[in-house]
Coordinates of C-alpha atoms and ligand atoms in Angstrom, one line a residue:
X1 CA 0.0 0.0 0.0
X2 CA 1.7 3.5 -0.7
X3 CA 0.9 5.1 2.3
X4 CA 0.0 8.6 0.9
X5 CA -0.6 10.4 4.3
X6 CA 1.1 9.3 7.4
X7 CA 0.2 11.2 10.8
X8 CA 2.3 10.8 14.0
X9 CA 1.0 11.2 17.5
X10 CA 2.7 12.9 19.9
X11 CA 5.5 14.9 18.4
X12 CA 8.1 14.2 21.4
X13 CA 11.2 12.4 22.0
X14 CA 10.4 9.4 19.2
X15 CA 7.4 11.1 17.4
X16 CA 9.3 14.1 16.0
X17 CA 12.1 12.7 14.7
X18 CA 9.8 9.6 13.2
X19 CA 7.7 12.7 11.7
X20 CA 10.7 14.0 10.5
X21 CA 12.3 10.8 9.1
X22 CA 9.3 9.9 7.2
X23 CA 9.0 13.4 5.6
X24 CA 12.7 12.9 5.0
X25 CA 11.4 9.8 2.6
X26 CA 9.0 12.1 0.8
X27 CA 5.8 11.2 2.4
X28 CA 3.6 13.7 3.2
X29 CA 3.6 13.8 7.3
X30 CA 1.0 15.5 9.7
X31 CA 2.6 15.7 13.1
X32 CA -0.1 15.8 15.8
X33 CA 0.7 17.1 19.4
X34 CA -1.4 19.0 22.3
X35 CA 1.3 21.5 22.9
X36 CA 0.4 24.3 20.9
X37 CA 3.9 25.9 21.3
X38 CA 6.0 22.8 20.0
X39 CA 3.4 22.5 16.8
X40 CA 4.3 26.5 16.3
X41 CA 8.0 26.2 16.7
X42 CA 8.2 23.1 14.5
X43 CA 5.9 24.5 11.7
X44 CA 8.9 27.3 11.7
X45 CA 11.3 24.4 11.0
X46 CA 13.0 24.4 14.4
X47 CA 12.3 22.0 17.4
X48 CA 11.3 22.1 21.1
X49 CA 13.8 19.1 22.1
X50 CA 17.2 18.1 22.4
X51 CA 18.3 15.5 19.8
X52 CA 21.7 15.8 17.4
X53 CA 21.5 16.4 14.2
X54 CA 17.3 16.6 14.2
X55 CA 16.7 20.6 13.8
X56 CA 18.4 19.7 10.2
X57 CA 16.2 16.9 8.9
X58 CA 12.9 18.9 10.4
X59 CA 14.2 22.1 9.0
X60 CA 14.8 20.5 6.0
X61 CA 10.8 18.5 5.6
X62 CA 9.2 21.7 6.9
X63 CA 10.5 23.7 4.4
X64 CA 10.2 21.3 1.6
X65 CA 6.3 21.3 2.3
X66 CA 6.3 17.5 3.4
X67 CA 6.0 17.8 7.3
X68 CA 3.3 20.0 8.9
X69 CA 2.4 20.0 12.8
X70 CA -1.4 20.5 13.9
X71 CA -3.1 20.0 17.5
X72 CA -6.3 18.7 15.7
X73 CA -6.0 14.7 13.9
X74 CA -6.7 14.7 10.2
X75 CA -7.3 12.3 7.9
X76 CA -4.4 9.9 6.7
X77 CA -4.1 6.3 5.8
X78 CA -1.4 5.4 8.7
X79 CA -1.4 6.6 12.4
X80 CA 1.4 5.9 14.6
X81 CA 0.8 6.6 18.3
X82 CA 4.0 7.9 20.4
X83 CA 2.6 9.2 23.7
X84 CA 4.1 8.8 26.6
X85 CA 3.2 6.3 29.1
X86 CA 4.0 7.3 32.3
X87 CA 3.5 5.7 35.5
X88 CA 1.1 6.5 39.1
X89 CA 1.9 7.1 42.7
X90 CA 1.5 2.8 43.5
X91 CA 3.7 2.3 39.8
X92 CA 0.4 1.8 37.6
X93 CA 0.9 2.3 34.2
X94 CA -1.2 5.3 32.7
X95 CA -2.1 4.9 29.8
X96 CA -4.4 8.4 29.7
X97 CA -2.3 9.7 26.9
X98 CA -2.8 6.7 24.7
X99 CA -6.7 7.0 25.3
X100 CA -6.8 10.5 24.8
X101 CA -4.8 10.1 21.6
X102 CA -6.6 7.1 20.7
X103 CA -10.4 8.7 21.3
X104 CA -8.4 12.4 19.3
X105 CA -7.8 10.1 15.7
X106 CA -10.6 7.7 15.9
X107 CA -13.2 10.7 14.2
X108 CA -11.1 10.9 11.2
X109 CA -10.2 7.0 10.9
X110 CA -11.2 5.4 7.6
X111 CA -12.0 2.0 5.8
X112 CA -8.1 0.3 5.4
X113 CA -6.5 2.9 7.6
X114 CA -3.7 1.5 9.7
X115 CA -3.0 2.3 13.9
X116 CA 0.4 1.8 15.4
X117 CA 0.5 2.0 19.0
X118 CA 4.8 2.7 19.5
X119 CA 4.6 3.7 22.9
X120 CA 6.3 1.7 25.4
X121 CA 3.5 0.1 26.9
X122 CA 2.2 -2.4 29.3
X123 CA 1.3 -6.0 27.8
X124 CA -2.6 -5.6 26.7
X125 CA -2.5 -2.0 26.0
X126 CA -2.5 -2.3 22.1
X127 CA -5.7 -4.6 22.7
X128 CA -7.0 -1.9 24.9
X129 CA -6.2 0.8 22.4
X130 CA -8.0 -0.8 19.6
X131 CA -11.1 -1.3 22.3
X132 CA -11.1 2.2 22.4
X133 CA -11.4 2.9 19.1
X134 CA -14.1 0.6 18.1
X135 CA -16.0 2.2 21.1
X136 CA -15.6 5.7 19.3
X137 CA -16.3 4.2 15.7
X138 CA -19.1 1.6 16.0
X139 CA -19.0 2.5 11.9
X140 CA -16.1 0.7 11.3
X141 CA -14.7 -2.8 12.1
X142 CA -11.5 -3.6 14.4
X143 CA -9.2 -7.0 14.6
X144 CA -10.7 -7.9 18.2
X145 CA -14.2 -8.8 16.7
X146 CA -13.1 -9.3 12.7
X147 CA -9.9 -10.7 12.5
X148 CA -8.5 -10.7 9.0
X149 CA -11.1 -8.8 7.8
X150 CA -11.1 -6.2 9.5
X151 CA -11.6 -2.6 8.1
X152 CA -8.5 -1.0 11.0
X153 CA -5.5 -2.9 11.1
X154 CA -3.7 -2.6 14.3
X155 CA -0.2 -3.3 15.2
X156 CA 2.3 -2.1 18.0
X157 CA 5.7 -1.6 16.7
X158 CA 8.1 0.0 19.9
X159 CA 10.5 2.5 19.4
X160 CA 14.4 1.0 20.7
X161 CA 16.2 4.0 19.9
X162 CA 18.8 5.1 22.4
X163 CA 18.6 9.3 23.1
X164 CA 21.7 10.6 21.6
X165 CA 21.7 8.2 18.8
X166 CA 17.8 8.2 17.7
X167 CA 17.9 9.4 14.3
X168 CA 20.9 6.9 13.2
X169 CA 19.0 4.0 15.2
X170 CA 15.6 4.9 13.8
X171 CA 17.0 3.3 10.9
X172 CA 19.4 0.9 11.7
X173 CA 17.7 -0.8 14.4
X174 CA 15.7 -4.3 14.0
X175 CA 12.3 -3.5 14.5
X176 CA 9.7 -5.6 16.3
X177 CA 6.3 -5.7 14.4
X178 CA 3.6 -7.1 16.8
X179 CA 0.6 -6.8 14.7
X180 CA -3.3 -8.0 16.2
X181 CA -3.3 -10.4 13.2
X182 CA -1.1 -11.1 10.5
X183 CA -2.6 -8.8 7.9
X184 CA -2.0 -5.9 10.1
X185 CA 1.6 -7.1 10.5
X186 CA 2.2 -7.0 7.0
X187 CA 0.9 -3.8 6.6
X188 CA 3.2 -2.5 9.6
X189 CA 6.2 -3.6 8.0
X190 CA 5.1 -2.0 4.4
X191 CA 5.1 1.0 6.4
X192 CA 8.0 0.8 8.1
X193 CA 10.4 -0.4 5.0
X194 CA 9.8 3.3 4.2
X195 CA 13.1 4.0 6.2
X196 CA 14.2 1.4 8.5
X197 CA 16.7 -0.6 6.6
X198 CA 17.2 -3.2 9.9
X199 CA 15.2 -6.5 10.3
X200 CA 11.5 -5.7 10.5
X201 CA 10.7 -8.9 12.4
X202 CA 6.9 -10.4 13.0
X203 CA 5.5 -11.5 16.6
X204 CA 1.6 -10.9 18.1
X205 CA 0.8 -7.5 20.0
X206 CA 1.2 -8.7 23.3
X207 CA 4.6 -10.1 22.7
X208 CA 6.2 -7.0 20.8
X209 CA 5.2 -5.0 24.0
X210 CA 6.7 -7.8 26.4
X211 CA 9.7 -7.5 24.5
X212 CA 10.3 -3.6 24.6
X213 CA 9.8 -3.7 28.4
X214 CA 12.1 -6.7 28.9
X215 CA 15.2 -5.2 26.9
X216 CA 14.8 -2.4 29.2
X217 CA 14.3 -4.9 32.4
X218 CA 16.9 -6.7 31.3
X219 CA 19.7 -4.1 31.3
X220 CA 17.6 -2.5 34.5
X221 CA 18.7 -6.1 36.0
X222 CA 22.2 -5.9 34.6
X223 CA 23.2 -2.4 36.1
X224 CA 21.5 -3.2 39.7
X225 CA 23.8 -6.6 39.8
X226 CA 26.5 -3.7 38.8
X227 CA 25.4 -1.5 41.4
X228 CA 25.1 -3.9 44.0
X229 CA 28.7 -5.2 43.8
X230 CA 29.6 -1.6 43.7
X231 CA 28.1 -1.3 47.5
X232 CA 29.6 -4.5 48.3
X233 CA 32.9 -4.0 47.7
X234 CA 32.4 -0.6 49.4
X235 CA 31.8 -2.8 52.8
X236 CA 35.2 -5.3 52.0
X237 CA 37.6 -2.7 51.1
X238 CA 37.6 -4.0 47.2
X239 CA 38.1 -1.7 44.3
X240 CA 34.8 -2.5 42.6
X241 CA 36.3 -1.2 38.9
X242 CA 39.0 -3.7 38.9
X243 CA 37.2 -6.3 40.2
X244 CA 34.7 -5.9 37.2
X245 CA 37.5 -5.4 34.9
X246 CA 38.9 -8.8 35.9
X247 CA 35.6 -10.5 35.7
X248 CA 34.9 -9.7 32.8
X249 CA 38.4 -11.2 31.3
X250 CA 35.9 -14.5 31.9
X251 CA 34.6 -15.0 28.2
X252 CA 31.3 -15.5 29.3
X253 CA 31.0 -12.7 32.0
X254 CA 29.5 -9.2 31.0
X255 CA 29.0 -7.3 34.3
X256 CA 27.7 -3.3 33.2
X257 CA 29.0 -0.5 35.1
X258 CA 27.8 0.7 38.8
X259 CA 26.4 4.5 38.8
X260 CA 24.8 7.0 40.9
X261 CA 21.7 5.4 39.7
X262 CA 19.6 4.8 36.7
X263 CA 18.0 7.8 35.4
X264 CA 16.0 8.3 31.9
X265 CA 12.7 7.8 31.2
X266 CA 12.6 4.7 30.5
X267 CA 14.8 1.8 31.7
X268 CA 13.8 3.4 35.7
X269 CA 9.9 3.0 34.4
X270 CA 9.3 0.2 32.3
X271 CA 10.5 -2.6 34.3
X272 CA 7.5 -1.4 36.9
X273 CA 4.8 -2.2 34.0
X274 CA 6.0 -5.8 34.2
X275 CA 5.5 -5.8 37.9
X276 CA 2.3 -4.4 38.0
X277 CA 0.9 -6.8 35.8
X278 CA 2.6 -9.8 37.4
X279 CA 3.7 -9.1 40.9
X280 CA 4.1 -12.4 42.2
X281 CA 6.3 -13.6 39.6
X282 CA 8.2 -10.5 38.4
X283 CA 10.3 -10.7 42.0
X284 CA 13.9 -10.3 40.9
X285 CA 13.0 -7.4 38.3
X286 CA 11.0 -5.7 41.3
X287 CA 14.3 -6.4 43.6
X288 CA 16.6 -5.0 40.2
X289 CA 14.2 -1.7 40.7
X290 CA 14.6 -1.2 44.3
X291 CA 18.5 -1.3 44.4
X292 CA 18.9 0.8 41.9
X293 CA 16.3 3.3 42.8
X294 CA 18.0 3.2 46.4
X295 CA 21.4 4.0 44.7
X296 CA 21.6 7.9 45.1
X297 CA 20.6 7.5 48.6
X298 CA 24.0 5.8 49.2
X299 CA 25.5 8.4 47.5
X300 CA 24.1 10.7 49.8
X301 CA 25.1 9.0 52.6
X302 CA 28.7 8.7 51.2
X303 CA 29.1 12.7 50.6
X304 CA 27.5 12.8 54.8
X305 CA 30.2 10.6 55.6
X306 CA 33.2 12.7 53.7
X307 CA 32.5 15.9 55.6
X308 CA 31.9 14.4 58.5
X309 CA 36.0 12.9 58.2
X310 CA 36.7 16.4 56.2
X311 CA 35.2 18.1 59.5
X312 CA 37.5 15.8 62.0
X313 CA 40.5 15.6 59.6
X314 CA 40.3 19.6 60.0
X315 CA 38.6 21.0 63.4
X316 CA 39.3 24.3 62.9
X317 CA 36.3 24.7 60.2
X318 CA 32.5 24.6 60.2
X319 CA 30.6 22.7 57.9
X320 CA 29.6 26.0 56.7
X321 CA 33.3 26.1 55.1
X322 CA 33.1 22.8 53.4
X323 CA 32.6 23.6 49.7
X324 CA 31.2 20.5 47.9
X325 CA 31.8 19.9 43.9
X326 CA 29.4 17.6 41.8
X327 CA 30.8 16.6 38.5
X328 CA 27.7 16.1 36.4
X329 CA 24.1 16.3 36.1
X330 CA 22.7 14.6 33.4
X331 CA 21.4 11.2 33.1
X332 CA 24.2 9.6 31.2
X333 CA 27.1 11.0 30.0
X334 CA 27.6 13.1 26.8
X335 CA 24.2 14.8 26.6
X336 CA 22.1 17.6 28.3
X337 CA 19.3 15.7 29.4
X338 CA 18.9 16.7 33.3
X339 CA 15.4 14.7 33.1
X340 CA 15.0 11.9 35.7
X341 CA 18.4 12.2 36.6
X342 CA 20.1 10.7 39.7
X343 CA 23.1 13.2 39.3
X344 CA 20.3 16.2 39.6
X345 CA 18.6 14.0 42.5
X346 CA 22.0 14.2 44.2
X347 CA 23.3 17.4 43.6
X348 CA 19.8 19.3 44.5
X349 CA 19.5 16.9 47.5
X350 CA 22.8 17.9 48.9
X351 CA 22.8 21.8 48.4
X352 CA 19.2 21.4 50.1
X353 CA 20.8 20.4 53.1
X354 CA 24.8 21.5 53.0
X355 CA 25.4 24.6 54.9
X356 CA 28.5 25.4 53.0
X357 CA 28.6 26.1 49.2
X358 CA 27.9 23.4 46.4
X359 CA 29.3 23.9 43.2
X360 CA 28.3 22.1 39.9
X361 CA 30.6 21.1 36.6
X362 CA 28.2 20.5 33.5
X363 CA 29.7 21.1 30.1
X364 CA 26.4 20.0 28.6
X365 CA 24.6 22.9 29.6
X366 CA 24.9 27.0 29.6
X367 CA 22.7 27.8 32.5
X368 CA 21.4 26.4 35.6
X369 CA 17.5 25.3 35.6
X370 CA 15.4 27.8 37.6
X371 CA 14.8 25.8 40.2
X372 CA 18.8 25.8 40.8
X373 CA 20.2 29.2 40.6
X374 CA 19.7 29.9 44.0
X375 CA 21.1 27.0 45.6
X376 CA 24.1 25.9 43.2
X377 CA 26.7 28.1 41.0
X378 CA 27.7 26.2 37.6
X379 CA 31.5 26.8 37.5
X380 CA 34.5 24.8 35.3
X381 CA 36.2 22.2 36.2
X382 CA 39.5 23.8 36.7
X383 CA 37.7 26.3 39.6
X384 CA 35.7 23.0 40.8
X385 CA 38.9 21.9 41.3
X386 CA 40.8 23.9 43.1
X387 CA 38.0 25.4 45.1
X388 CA 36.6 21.7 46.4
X389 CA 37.0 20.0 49.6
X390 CA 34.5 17.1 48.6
X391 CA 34.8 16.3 45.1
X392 CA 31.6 13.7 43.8
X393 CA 32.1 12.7 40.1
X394 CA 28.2 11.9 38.9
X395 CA 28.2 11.2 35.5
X396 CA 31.7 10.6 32.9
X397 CA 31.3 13.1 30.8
X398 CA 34.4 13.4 27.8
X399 CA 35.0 16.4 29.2
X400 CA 35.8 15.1 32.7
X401 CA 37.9 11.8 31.3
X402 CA 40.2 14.2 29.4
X403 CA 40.7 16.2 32.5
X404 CA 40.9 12.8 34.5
X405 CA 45.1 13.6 35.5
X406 CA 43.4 16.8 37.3
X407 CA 41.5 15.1 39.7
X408 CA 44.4 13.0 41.1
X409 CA 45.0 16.1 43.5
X410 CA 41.7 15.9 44.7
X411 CA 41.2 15.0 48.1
X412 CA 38.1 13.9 49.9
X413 CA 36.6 12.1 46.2
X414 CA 33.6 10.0 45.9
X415 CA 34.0 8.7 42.6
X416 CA 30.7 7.3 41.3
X417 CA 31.0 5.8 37.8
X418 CA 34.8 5.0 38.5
X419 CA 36.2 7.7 36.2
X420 CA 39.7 8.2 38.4
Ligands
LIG501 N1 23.7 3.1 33.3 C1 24.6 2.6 34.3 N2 25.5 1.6 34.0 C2 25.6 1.1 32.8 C3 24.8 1.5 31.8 C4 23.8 2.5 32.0 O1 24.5 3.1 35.5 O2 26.5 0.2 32.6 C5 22.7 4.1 33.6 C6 23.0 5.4 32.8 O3 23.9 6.2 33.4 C7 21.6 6.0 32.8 C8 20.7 4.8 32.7 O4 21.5 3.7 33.1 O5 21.3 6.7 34.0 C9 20.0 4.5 31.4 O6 20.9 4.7 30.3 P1 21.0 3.7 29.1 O7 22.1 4.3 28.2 O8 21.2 2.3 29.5 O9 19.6 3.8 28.4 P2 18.6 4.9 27.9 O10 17.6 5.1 29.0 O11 19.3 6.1 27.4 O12 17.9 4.2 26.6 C10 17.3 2.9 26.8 C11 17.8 1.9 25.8 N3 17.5 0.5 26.1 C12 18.4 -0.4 26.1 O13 19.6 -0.2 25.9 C13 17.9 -1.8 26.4 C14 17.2 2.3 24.4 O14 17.6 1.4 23.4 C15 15.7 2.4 24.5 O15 15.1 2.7 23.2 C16 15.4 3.4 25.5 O16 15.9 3.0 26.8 C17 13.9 3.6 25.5 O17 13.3 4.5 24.9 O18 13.2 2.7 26.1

C-alpha cells in the first residue's frame, strides 16, 4: 500500500524525529501534538527538544512542504501513536495519553486505515487501544471482533532508539512488528520499510510490548547486579572497577558499570509495568528496581560521611566552610538531558541540606534550571577543582575523562562511575 498520508501522535522524543524521518522519505507527514507551542516552533522548521543532528532533517521536511504540525487529527491512511506512558503514585501504568490520543484520531479514521501504537506500553494496552477505538467508531470494524477482515488494522511496533543516537537508530535498528493479526503485521512492515533498513521482524501485539519492556528490564537487571557489587565491595575494602575489569576477562561474563543510579525515562519505568501486571512472579526485576532506585541514597550518605571525616581531619572549620563539587548532572554521559536524573537527584538533594557552598561542573549545559540558581553556581572544572573539599564525580562526561590527571589532586573524592 503507498501510504500517501502518514500522521504521528505525539511529536516528542520518538514522534518528531519519526515525523521527520518519514518526511525525509517524501511522504507527506502530519505531526499531531497538544502543545500548541512545539506544533508553532516546529511548523517554523525548528524543534522544542534536544536531539543531534534533528533541527536539520525537520528544518529541511518543513521547508520542503512534506512535514506539517497540527493540534487537531486529520485524515491519513497510517497513524502511529507515540505518547508517553507514564507511571502512578502505586507504579500503575497510565495509559491516559494513549486513550486520549486514541479517542483524538478515531473521528477521522477510515476504511483500510492502519494504527500503530509505538509507545512503550504495558502488555494488553495495544488490545485496549484498539477497544477504544471501536467504542468511538461503532462504523467501522477492528481486529478484536473481525480478525483478517477487519476494516482498521492494528499493530504495536516499539521505538528502541537510544537518546543521543535516535535518528541513526531509527534506521538501523531491527524492528519488532507485533501486529493484532497477520494482515495488520504485513501492513506495519510495508510501512516501516519506508526508512528502516534493519530486520523488520513479526511476533503478536502482546509479545512486541513484552519484549520492549524486557530489553529495558533486562539491562535495569544488569546495572542493579552492577550497582550492588559496587556497595559491596564498598563494605570489604575492594576496588569495585578492577574487580569488574577482571571479571569480565571470563569469556562468558559481562558485568555493566555501577552509577549514581539509573536515570532516563525509560529503563527506571518500564521494568514497573512488568510488575504491575505480574507481581508475584516479576520478584527479581522488582528487587533490580529497588537497588537501583536506592542508589543515590548511598550516595548521599557517602558525601555525609566525607565531611563528616573532612570536619574531623580539619577542626578548625564549620561545615559552613566545606565547599562540595558535583561533577555532572545529566542522566548519562555526553548529553544535556537533566530529566530523571540521579546526578540532579544528588546534587539538588545535597545543596538542600549542606550549609556550605555546592558547586556544579556541566559542560552540557549554559545555565542552571530555575529551580537551581539559587542554591548551586555552575563553575568549570578547573575552579571546581581547586575550590573543592569534597569532590563527587556523577556522570563521565568526555570532558571530565580528558581532564581525569586533574583530579588525582583531589582530596576527599567520591568517585561514582569510576572515572579516576
Ligand atoms: N547506566 C549505568 N550503568 C551502565 C549503563 C547505564 O548506570 O553500565 C545508567 C545510565 O547512566 C543511565 C541509565 O542507566 O542513567 C539508562 O541509560 P542507558 O544508556 O542504559 O539507556 P537509555 O535510557 O538512554 O535508553 C534505553 C535503551 N534501552 C536499552 O539499551 C535496552 C534504548 O535502546 C531504548 O530505546 C530506550 O531506553 C527507551 O526509549 O526505552
Amino acid at each position: 500500500m503507498p501510504f500517501t498520508t502518514i500522521s504521528v501522535i505525539g511529536l516528542g522524543y520518538i514522534g518528531l524525529p519519526t515525523a521527520a524521518v518519514f518526511a525525509s522519505r517524501k511522504k507527506k507527514v502530519i505531526g499531531v501534538d497538544v502543545n500548541q507551542k512545539a506544533v508553532d516552533i516546529i511548523n517554523r522548521g525548528q524543534i522544542h527538544i534536544v536531539e543531534p543532528d534533528l533541527d536539520m532533517v525537520v528544518h529541511a521536511a518543513v521547508t520542503e512542504g512534506y512535514l506539517r504540525a497540527t493540534t487537531q487529527p486529520e485524515p491519513a491512511d497510517a497513524f502511529l501513536i507515540a505518547v508517553p506512558t507514564p507511571f502512578k503514585d502505586d507504579y500503575e501504568p497510565d495509559l491516559g495519553y494513549i486513550e486520549s490520543a486514541s479517542k483524538s484520531i478515531a473521528p477521522v479514521l477510515k476504511k483500510g486505515d492502519l494504527v500503530i501504537l509505538e509507545s512503550t506500553s504495558p502488555v494488553g494496552a495495544t488490545e485496549q487501544m484498539s477497544a477504544w477505538l471501536s467504542e468511538a467508531r461503532p462504523d467501522l470494524t477492528f481486529p478484536q471482533t473481525h480478525g483478517e477482515d477487519s476494516d482498521i488494522r492494528i499493530a504495536h511496533c516499539p521505538e528502541r532508539v537510544l537518546p543521543g543516537h535516535v535518528l541513526q537508530e531509527l534506521v538501523q535498528n531491527d524492528r519488532v512488528i507485533g501486529g493484532m493479526t497477520p494482515k495488520c503485521s504485513a501492513l506495519a512492515i510495508s510501512l516501516y520499510k519506508i526508512f528502516v533498513q534493519g530486520e523488520c521482524i513479526v511476533t503478536n501485539a502482546r509479545t512486541a510490548e513484552m519484549c520492549k519492556l524486557t530489553e529495558n528490564s533486562s539491562r535495569d537487571v544488569s546495572i542493579a547486579f552492577a550497582n550492588e557489587l559496587s556497595m559491596i565491595c564498598d563494605k570489604l575494602d575492594i576496588n569495585v572497577w578492577e574487580l569488574i575489569r577482571l571479571a569480565n576477562r571470563h569469556p562468558r561474563v559481562n558485568i555493566l558499570q555501577p552509577g549514581p543510579g539509573v536515570g532516563g525515562h525509560c529503563i527506571a519505568v518500564d521494568p514497573w509495568f512488568i510488575v504491575s501486571k505480574t507481581p508475584e512472579q516479576a520478584r527479581l526485576i522488582r528487587t533490580a528496581r529497588e537497588v537501583n532506585d536506592s542508589k543515590p541514597l548511598w550516595v548521599i550518605e557517602k558525601v555525609k560521611i566525607a565531611v563528616a571525616e573532612y570536619l574531623q581531619a580539619n577542626p578548625s572549620k564549620t561545615s559552613k566552610e566545606v565547599t562540595i563539587a558535583c561533577f555532572g548532572l545529566a542522566f548519562k554521559p555526553d548529553i544535556d538531558d537533566l530529566r530523571e536524573s540521579p546526578a540532579l537527584f544528588i546534587t539538588k538533594k545535597i545543596a538542600d541540606t549542606h550549609p556550605g557552598k555546592v558547586m556544579v561542573v556541566e559542560p552540557n549545559i549554559q545555565t542552571l534550571p530555575n529551580n537551581l540558581k539559587d542554591i548551586l553556581s555552575l563553575v568549570d572544572i578547573a575552579t571546581a577543582l581547586k575550590t573543592a573539599d569534597i569532590t563527587i564525580v556523577l556522570v563521565d562526561h568526555k570532558e571530565f575523562k580528558e581532564s581525569k590527571s586533574k583530579f588525582a589532586s583531589a582530596t576527599h573524592l567520591i568517585d561514582t562511575r569510576g572515572l579516576i
